[in-house]
mmCIF file of C-alpha atoms and ligand atoms in Angstrom:
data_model
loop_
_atom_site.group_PDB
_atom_site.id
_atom_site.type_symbol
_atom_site.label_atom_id
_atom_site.label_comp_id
_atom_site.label_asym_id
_atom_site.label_seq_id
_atom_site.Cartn_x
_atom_site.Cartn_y
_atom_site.Cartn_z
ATOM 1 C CA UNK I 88 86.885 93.752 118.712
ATOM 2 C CA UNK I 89 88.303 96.787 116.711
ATOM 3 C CA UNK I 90 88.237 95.935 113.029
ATOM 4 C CA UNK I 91 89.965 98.245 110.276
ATOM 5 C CA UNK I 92 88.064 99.000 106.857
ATOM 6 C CA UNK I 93 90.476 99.802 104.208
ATOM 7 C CA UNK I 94 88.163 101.469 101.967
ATOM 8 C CA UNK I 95 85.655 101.519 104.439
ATOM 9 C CA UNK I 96 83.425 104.662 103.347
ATOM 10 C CA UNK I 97 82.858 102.573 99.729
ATOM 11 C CA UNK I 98 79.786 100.947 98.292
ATOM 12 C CA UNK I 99 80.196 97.714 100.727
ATOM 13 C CA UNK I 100 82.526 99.010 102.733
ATOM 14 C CA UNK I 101 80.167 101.431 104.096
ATOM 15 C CA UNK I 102 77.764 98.312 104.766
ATOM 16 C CA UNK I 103 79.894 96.026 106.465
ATOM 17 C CA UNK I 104 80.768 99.009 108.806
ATOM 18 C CA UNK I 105 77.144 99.269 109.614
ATOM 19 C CA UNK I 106 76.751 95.215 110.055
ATOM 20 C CA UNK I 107 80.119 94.915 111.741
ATOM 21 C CA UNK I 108 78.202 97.792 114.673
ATOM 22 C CA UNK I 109 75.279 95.577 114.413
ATOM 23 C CA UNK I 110 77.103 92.454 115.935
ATOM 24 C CA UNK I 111 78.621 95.062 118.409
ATOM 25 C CA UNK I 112 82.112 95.492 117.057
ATOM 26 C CA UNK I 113 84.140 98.600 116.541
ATOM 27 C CA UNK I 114 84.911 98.927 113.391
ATOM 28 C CA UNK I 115 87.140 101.800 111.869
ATOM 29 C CA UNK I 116 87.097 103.099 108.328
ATOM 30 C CA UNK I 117 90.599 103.972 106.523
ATOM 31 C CA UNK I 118 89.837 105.700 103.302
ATOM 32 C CA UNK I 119 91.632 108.335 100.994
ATOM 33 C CA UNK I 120 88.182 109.241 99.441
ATOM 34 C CA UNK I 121 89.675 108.875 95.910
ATOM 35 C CA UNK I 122 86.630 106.698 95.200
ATOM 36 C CA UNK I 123 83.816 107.557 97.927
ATOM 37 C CA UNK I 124 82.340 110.470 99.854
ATOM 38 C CA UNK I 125 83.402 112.180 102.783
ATOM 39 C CA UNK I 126 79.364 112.629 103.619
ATOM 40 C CA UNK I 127 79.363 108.746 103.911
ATOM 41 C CA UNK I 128 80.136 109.195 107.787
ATOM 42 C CA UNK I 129 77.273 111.401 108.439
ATOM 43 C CA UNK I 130 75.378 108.993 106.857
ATOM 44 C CA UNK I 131 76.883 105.927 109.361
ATOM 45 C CA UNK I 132 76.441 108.102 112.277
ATOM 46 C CA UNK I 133 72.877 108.695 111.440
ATOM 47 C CA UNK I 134 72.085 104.925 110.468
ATOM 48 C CA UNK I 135 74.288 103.535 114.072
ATOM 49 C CA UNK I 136 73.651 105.923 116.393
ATOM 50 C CA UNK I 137 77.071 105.492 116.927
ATOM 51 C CA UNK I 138 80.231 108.060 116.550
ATOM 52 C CA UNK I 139 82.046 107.111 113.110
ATOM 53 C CA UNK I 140 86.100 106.859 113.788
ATOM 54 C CA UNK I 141 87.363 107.495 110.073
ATOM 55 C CA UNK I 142 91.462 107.756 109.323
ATOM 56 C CA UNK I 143 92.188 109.550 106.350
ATOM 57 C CA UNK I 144 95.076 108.670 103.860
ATOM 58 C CA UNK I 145 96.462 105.996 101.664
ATOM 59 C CA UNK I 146 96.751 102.074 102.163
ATOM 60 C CA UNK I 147 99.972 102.497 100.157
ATOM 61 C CA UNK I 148 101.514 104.479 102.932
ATOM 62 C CA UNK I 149 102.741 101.695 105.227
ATOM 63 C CA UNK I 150 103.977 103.168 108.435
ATOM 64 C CA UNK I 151 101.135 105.168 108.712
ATOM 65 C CA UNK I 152 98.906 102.208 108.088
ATOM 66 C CA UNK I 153 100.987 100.497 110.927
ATOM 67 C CA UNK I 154 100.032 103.472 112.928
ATOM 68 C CA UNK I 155 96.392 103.091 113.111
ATOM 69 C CA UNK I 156 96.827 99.437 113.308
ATOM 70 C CA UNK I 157 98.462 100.168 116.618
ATOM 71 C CA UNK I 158 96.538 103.671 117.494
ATOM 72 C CA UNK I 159 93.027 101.626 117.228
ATOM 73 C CA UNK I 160 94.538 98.495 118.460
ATOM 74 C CA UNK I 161 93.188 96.740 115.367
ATOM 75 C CA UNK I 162 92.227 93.060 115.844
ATOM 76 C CA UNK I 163 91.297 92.020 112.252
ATOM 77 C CA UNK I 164 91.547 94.190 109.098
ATOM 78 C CA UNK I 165 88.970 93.607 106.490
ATOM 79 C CA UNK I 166 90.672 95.174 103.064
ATOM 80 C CA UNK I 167 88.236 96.653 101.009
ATOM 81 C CA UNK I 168 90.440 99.599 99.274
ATOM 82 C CA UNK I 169 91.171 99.050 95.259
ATOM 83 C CA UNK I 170 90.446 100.175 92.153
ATOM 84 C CA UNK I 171 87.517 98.593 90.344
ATOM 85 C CA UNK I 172 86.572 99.349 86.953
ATOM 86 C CA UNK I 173 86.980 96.748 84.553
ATOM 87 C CA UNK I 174 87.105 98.715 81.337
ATOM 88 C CA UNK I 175 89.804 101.242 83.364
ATOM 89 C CA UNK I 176 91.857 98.345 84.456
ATOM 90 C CA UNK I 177 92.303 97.738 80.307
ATOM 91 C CA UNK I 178 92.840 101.129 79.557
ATOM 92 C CA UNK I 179 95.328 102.085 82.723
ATOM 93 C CA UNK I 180 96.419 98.373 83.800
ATOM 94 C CA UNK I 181 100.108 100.342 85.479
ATOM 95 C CA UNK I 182 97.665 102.187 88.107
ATOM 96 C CA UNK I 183 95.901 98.600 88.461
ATOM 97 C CA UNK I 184 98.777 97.109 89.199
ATOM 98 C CA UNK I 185 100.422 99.842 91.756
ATOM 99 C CA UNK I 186 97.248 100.563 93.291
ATOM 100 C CA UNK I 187 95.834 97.368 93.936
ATOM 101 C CA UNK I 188 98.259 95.037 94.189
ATOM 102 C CA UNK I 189 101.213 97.281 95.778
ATOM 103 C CA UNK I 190 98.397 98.680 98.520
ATOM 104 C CA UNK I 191 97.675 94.828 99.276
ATOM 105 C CA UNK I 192 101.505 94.154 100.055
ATOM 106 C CA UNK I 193 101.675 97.708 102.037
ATOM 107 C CA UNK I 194 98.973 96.555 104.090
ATOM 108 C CA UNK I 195 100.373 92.810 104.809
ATOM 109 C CA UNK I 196 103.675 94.625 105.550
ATOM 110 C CA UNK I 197 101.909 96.870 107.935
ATOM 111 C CA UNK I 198 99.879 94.399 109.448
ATOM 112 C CA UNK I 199 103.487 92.457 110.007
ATOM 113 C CA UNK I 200 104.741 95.172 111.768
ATOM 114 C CA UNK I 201 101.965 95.868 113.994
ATOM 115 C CA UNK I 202 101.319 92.046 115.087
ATOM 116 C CA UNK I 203 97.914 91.826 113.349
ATOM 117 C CA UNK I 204 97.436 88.668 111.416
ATOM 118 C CA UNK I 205 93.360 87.964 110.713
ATOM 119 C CA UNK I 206 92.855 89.870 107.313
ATOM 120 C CA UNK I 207 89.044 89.117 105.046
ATOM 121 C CA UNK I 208 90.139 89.585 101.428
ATOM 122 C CA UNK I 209 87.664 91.313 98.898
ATOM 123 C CA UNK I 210 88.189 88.967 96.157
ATOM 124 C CA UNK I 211 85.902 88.832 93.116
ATOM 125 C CA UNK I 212 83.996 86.360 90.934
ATOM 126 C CA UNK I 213 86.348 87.771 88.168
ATOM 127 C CA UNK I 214 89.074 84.822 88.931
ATOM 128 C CA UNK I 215 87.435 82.655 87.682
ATOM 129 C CA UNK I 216 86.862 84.268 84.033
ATOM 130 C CA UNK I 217 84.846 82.434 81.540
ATOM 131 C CA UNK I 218 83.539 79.143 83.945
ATOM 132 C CA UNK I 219 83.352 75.884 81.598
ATOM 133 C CA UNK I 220 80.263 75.300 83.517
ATOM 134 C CA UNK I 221 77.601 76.782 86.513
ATOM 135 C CA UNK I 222 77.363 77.087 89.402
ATOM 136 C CA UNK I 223 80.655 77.765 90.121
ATOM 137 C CA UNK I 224 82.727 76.323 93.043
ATOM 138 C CA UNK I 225 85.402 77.617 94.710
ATOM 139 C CA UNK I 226 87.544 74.558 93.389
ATOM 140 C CA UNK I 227 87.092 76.011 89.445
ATOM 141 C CA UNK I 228 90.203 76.964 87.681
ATOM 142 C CA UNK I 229 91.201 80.864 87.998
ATOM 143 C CA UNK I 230 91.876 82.704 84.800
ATOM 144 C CA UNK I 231 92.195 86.693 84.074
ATOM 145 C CA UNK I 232 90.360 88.299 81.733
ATOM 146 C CA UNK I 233 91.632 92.168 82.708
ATOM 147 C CA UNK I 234 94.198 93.737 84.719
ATOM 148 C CA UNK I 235 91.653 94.304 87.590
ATOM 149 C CA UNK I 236 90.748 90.780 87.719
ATOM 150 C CA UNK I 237 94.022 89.815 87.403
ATOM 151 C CA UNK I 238 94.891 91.914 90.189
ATOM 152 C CA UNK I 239 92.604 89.980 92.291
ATOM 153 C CA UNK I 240 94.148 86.718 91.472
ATOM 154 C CA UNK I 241 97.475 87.917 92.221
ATOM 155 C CA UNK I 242 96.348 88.729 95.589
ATOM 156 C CA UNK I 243 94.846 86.125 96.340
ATOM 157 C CA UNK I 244 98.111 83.591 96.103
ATOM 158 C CA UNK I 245 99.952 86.657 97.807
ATOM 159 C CA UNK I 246 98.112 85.605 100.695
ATOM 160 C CA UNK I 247 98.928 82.188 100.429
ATOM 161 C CA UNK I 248 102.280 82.701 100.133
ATOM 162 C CA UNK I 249 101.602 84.962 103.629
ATOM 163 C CA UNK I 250 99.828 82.057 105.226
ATOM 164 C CA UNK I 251 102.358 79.250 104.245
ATOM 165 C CA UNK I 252 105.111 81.738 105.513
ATOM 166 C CA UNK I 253 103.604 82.739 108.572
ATOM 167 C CA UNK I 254 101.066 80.219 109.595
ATOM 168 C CA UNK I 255 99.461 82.281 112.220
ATOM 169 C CA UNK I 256 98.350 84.442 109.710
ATOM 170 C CA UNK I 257 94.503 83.746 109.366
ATOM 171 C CA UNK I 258 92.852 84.792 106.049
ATOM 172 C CA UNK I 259 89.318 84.631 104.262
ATOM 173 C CA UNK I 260 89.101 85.153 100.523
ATOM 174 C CA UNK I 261 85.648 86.033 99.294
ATOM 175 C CA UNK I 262 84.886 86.034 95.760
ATOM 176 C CA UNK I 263 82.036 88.658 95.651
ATOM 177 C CA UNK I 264 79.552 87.711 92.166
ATOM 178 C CA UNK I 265 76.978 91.196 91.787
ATOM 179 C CA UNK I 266 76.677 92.983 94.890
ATOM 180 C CA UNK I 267 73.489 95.245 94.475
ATOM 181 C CA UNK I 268 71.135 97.195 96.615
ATOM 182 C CA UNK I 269 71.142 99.383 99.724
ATOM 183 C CA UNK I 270 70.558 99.935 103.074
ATOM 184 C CA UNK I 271 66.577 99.726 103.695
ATOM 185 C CA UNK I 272 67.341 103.291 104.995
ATOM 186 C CA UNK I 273 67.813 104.831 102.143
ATOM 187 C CA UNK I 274 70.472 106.772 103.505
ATOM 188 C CA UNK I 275 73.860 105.058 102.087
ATOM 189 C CA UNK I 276 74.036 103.095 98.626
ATOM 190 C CA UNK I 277 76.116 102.916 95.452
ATOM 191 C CA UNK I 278 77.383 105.746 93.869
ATOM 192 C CA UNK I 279 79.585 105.277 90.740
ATOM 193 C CA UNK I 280 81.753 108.473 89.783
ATOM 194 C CA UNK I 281 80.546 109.215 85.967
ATOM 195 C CA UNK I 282 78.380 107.243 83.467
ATOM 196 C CA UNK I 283 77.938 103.838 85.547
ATOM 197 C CA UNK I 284 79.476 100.380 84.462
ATOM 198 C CA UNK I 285 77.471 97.987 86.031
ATOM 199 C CA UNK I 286 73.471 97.165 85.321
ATOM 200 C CA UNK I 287 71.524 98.452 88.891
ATOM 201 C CA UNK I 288 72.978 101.745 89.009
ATOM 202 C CA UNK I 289 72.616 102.473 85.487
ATOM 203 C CA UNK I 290 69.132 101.197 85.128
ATOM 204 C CA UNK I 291 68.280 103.536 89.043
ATOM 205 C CA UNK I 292 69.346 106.208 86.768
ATOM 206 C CA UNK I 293 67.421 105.439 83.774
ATOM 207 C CA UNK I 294 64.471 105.493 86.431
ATOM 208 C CA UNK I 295 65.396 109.176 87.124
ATOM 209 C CA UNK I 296 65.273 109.548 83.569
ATOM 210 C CA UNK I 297 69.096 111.254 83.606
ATOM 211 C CA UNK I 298 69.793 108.418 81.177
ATOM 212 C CA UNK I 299 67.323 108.061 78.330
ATOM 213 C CA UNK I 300 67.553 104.529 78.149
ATOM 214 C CA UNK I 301 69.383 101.265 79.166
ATOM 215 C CA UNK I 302 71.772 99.888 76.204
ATOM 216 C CA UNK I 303 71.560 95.923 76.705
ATOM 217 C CA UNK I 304 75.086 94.395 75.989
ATOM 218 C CA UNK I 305 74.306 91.331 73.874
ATOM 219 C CA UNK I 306 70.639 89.463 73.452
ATOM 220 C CA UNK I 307 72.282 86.130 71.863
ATOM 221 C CA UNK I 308 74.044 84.784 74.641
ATOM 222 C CA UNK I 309 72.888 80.941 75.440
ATOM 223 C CA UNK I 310 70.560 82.244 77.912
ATOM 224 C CA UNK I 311 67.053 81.664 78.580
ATOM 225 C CA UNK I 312 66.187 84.999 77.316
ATOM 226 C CA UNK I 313 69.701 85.385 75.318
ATOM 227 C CA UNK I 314 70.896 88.188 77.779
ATOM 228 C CA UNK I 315 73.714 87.689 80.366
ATOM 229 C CA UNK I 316 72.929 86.160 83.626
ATOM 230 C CA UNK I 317 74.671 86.991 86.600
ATOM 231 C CA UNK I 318 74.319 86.476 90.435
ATOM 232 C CA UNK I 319 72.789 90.121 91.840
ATOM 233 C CA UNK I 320 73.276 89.813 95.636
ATOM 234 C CA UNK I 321 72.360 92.142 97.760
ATOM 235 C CA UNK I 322 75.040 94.256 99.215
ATOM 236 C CA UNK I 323 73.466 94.025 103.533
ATOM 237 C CA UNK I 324 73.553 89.873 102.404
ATOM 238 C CA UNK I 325 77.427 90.525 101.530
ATOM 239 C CA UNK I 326 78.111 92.769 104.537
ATOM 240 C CA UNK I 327 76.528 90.429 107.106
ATOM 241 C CA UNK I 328 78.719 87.472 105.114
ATOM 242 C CA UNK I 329 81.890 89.567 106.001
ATOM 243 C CA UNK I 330 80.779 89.669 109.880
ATOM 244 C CA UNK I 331 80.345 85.977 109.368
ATOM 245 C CA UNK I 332 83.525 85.307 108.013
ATOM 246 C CA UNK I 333 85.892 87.702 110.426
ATOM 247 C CA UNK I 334 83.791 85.506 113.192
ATOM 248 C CA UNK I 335 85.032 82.513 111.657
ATOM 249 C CA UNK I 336 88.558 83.319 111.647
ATOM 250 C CA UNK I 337 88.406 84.522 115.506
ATOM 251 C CA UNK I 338 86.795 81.687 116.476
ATOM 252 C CA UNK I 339 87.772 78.737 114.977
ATOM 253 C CA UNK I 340 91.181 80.318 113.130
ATOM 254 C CA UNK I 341 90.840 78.186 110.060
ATOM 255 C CA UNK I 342 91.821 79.951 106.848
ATOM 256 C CA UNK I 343 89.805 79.870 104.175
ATOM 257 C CA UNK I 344 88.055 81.197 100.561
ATOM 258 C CA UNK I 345 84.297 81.114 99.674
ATOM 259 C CA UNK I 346 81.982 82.341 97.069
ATOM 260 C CA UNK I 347 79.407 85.129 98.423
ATOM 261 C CA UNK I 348 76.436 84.818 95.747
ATOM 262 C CA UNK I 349 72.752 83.747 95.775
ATOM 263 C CA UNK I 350 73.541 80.400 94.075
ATOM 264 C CA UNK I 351 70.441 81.685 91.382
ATOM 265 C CA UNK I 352 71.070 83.634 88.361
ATOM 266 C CA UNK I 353 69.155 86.818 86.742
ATOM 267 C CA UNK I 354 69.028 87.436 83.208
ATOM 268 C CA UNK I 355 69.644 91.533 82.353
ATOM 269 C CA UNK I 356 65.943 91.687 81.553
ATOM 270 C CA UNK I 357 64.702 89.720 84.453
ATOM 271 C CA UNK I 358 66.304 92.663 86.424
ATOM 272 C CA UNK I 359 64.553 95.567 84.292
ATOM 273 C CA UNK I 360 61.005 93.206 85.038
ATOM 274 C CA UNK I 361 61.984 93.186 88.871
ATOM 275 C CA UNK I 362 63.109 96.596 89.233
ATOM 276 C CA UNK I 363 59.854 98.418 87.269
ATOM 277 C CA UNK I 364 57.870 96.432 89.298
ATOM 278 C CA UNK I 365 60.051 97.395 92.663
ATOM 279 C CA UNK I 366 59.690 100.640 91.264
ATOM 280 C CA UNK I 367 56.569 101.500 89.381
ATOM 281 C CA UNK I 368 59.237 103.052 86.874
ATOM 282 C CA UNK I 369 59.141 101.729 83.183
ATOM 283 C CA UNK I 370 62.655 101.356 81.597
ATOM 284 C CA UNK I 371 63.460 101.675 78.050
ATOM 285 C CA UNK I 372 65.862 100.080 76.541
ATOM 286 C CA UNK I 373 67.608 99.002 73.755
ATOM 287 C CA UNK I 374 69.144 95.242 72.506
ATOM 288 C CA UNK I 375 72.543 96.179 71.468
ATOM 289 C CA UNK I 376 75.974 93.917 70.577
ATOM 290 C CA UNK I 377 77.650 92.256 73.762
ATOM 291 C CA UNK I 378 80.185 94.164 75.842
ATOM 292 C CA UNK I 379 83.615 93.088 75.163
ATOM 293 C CA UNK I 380 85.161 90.670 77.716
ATOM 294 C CA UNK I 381 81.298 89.861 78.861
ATOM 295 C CA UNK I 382 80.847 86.204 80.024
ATOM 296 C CA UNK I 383 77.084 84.419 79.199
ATOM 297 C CA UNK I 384 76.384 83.339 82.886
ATOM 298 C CA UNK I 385 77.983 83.411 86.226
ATOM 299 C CA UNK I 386 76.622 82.597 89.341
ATOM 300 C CA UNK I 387 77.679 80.887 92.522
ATOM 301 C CA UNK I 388 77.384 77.504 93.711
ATOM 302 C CA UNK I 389 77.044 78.841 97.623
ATOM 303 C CA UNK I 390 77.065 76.277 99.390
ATOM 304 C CA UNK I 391 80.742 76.330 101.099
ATOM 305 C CA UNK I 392 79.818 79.387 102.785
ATOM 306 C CA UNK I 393 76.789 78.357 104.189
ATOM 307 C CA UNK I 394 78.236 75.328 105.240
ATOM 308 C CA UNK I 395 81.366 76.786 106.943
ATOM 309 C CA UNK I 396 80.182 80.644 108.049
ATOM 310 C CA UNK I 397 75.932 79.342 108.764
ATOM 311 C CA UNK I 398 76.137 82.002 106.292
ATOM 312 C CA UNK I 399 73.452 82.739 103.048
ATOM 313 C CA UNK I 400 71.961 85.526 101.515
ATOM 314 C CA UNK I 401 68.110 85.845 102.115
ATOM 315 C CA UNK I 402 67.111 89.140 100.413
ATOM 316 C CA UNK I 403 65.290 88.476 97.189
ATOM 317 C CA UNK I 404 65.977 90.339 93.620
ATOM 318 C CA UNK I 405 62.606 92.086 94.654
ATOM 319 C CA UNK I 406 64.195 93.978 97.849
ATOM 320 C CA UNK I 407 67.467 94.569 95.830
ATOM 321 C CA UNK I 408 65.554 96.554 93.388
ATOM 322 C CA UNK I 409 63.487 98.271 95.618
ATOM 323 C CA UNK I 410 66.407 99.060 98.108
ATOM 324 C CA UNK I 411 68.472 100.394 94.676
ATOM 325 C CA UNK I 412 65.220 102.326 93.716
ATOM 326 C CA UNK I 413 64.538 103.701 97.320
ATOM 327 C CA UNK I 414 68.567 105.207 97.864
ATOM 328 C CA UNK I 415 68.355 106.806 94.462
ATOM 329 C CA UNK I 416 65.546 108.313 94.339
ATOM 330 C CA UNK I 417 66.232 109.913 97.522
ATOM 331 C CA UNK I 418 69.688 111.093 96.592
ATOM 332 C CA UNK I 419 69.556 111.748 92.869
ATOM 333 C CA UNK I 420 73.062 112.750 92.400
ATOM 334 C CA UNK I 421 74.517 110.334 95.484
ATOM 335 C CA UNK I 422 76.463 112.068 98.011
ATOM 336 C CA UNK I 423 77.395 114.724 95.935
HETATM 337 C C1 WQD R 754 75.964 92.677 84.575
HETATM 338 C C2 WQD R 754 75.192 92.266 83.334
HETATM 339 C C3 WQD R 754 76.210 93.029 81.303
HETATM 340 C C4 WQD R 754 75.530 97.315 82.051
HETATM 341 C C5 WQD R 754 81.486 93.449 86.967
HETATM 342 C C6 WQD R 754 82.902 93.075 87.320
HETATM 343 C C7 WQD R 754 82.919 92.312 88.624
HETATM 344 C C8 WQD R 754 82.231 93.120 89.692
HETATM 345 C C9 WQD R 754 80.803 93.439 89.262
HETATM 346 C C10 WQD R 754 83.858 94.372 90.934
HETATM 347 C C11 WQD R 754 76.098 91.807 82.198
HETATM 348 C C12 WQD R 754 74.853 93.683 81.491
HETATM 349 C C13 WQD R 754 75.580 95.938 82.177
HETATM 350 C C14 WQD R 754 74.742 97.889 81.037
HETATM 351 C C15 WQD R 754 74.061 95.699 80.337
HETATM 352 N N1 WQD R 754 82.943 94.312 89.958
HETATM 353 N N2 WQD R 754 74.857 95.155 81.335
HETATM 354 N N3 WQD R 754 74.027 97.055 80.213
HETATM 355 O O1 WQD R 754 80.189 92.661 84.297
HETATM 356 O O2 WQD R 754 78.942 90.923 85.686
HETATM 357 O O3 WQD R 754 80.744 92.276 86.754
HETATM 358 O O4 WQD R 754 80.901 94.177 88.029
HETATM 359 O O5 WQD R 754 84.168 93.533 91.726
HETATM 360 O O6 WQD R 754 84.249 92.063 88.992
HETATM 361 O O7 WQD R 754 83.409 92.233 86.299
HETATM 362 O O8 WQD R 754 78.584 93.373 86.136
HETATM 363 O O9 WQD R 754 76.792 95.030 86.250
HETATM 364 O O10 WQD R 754 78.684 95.379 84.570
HETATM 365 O O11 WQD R 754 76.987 93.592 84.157
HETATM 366 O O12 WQD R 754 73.402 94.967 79.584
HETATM 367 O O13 WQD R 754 74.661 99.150 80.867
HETATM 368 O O14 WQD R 754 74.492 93.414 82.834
HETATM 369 O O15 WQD R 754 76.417 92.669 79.936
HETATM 370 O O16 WQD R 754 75.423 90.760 81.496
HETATM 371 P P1 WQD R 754 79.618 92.250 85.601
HETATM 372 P P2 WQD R 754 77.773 94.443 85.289
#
């Protein structure tokens, strides 16, 4: 089975390419490298064994995405490729929209035109906003808190609308909570372009002491510890949940969205415990005001997956620190 990657050299992108080889498909990565590293493919060569087929240019293009679709005689298409910054998405929500949003309908319309029609979403916990309550099902209300969330959301009942259109289109939505971690090798991992957003990679470069400490956003939350609690899953868990769910849709065709989390939730300074004791690092840091659009908890009530993919994640915070620490320490300044 020959599966495209839009976005395919990114964080998880570059994961699910290695799972996908795993499970003996043929995946192949379409990436404009606006947001990832050309020295990603070495890296998947080296990790496979296998040759890494990479097209370069923009999901926004649509009868050259059509092209590979047909060149690589594309089975399923796993869309990976948007913008992802939350605080961005406030500041720039026009190259949001375009971006994310107009890339999603080039790729339907390309997928329409080449006959393909088994597309895995790469939705976000972000629908769902500020949950009333956790765990949080799939069934919860959606709301959008920023133009990147939103963007998900919008895509998301895009492909709906596909689906009640077109009924042999078969799509899974997955609504991703914290992915985290790396490849036990080492040799591929996350690799945010300036002064990091989320938690792991800021605190993996605290630990390399290029940031002199880790600025804690809010210690009054309703939390056991008053910090926010989120569901850290480790990004091989989320890559083997995409080769679950692009099974699922070959196999039994069903259509469907699930939640791809732990089910457990970490408090920020849980993490700092779990990591300097992954790491033998200590990591200062400072209690400082909440982050502005910051929810107090969110974690997944993962059950649905496991229940229709036999899927659930089975690496503990422990690994995800130490798989964080071991990528970069090894490659201090990422692929660069
Ligand atoms: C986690 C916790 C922060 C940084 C976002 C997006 C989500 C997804 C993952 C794309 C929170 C605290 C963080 C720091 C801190 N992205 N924190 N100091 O905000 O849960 O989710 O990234 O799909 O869509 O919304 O992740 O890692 O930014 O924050 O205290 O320097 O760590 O307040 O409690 P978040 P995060």
């Amino acid at each position: 089975m020959n599966i495209l990657l839009t976005g395919g050299a990114g964080f998880i992108g570059s994961h699910t390419f290695v799972s996908l080889v795993d499970a003996g498909m043929r995946p192949v990565i379409l990436d404009n490298f606006v947001n990832s590293h050309t020295a990603v493919l070495d890296r998947l060569r080296a990790i496979t064994g296998h040759a890494v087929v990479c097209e370069r240019g923009d999901v926004l293009d649509t009868a050259w995405v059509e092209q590979v679709l047909r060149r690589h005689q594309i089975a399923g298409v796993i869309h990976f490729a948007g913008y992802k910054a939350v605080g961005e998405s406030v500041a720039q929500p026009l190259k949001y929209y375009h971006n994310n949003i107009g890339g999603a309908v080039s790729l339907m319309r390309a997928m329409e035109g080449a006959g393909c029609a088994t597309l895995v979403f790469s939705s976000s916990a972000t629908v769902y906003g500020d949950p009333a309550t956790v765990p949080i099902c799939e069934n919860f209300p959606r709301q959008h808190t920023n133009p990147y969330g939103h963007t998900k959301l919008v895509i998301e009942d895009m492909l709906q609308a596909q689906r009640i259109a077109h009924p042999e289109w078969k799509v899974a939505v997955l609504r991703y909570f914290n992915p985290v971690g790396a490849h036990p090798s080492g040799l591929i991992g996350e690799d945010p372009v300036g002064i990091p957003n989320n938690l792991m990679p800021y605190i993996t470069q605290v630990a390399l002491s290029q940031r002199p400490r880790l600025q804690v956003y809010g210690s009054d939350y309703p939390t056991p510890d008053g910090t926010g609690v989120r569901d850290y899953i480790h990004v091989c868990d989320l890559a083997e949940g995409h080769v679950a769910a692009i099974k699922a849709l070959f196999a039994q065709g069903e259509s469907f969205t699930a939640n791809l989390g732990t089910g457990q939730g970490h408090s920020v300074l849980e993490v700092v415990r779990a990591f300097e004791a992954a790491s033998g690092r200590t990591i200062p840091y400072q209690l400082g005001p909440r982050r502005p659009g910051d929810v107090a908890q969110c974690y997944a009530d993962a059950t649905l997956a496991q229940q229709l993919l036999g899927w659930r994640a089975t690496r503990s915070l422990q690994q995800m620190c130490a798989d964080a620490w071991r990528w970069q320490s090894r490659n201090p300044n990422g692929y660069r």
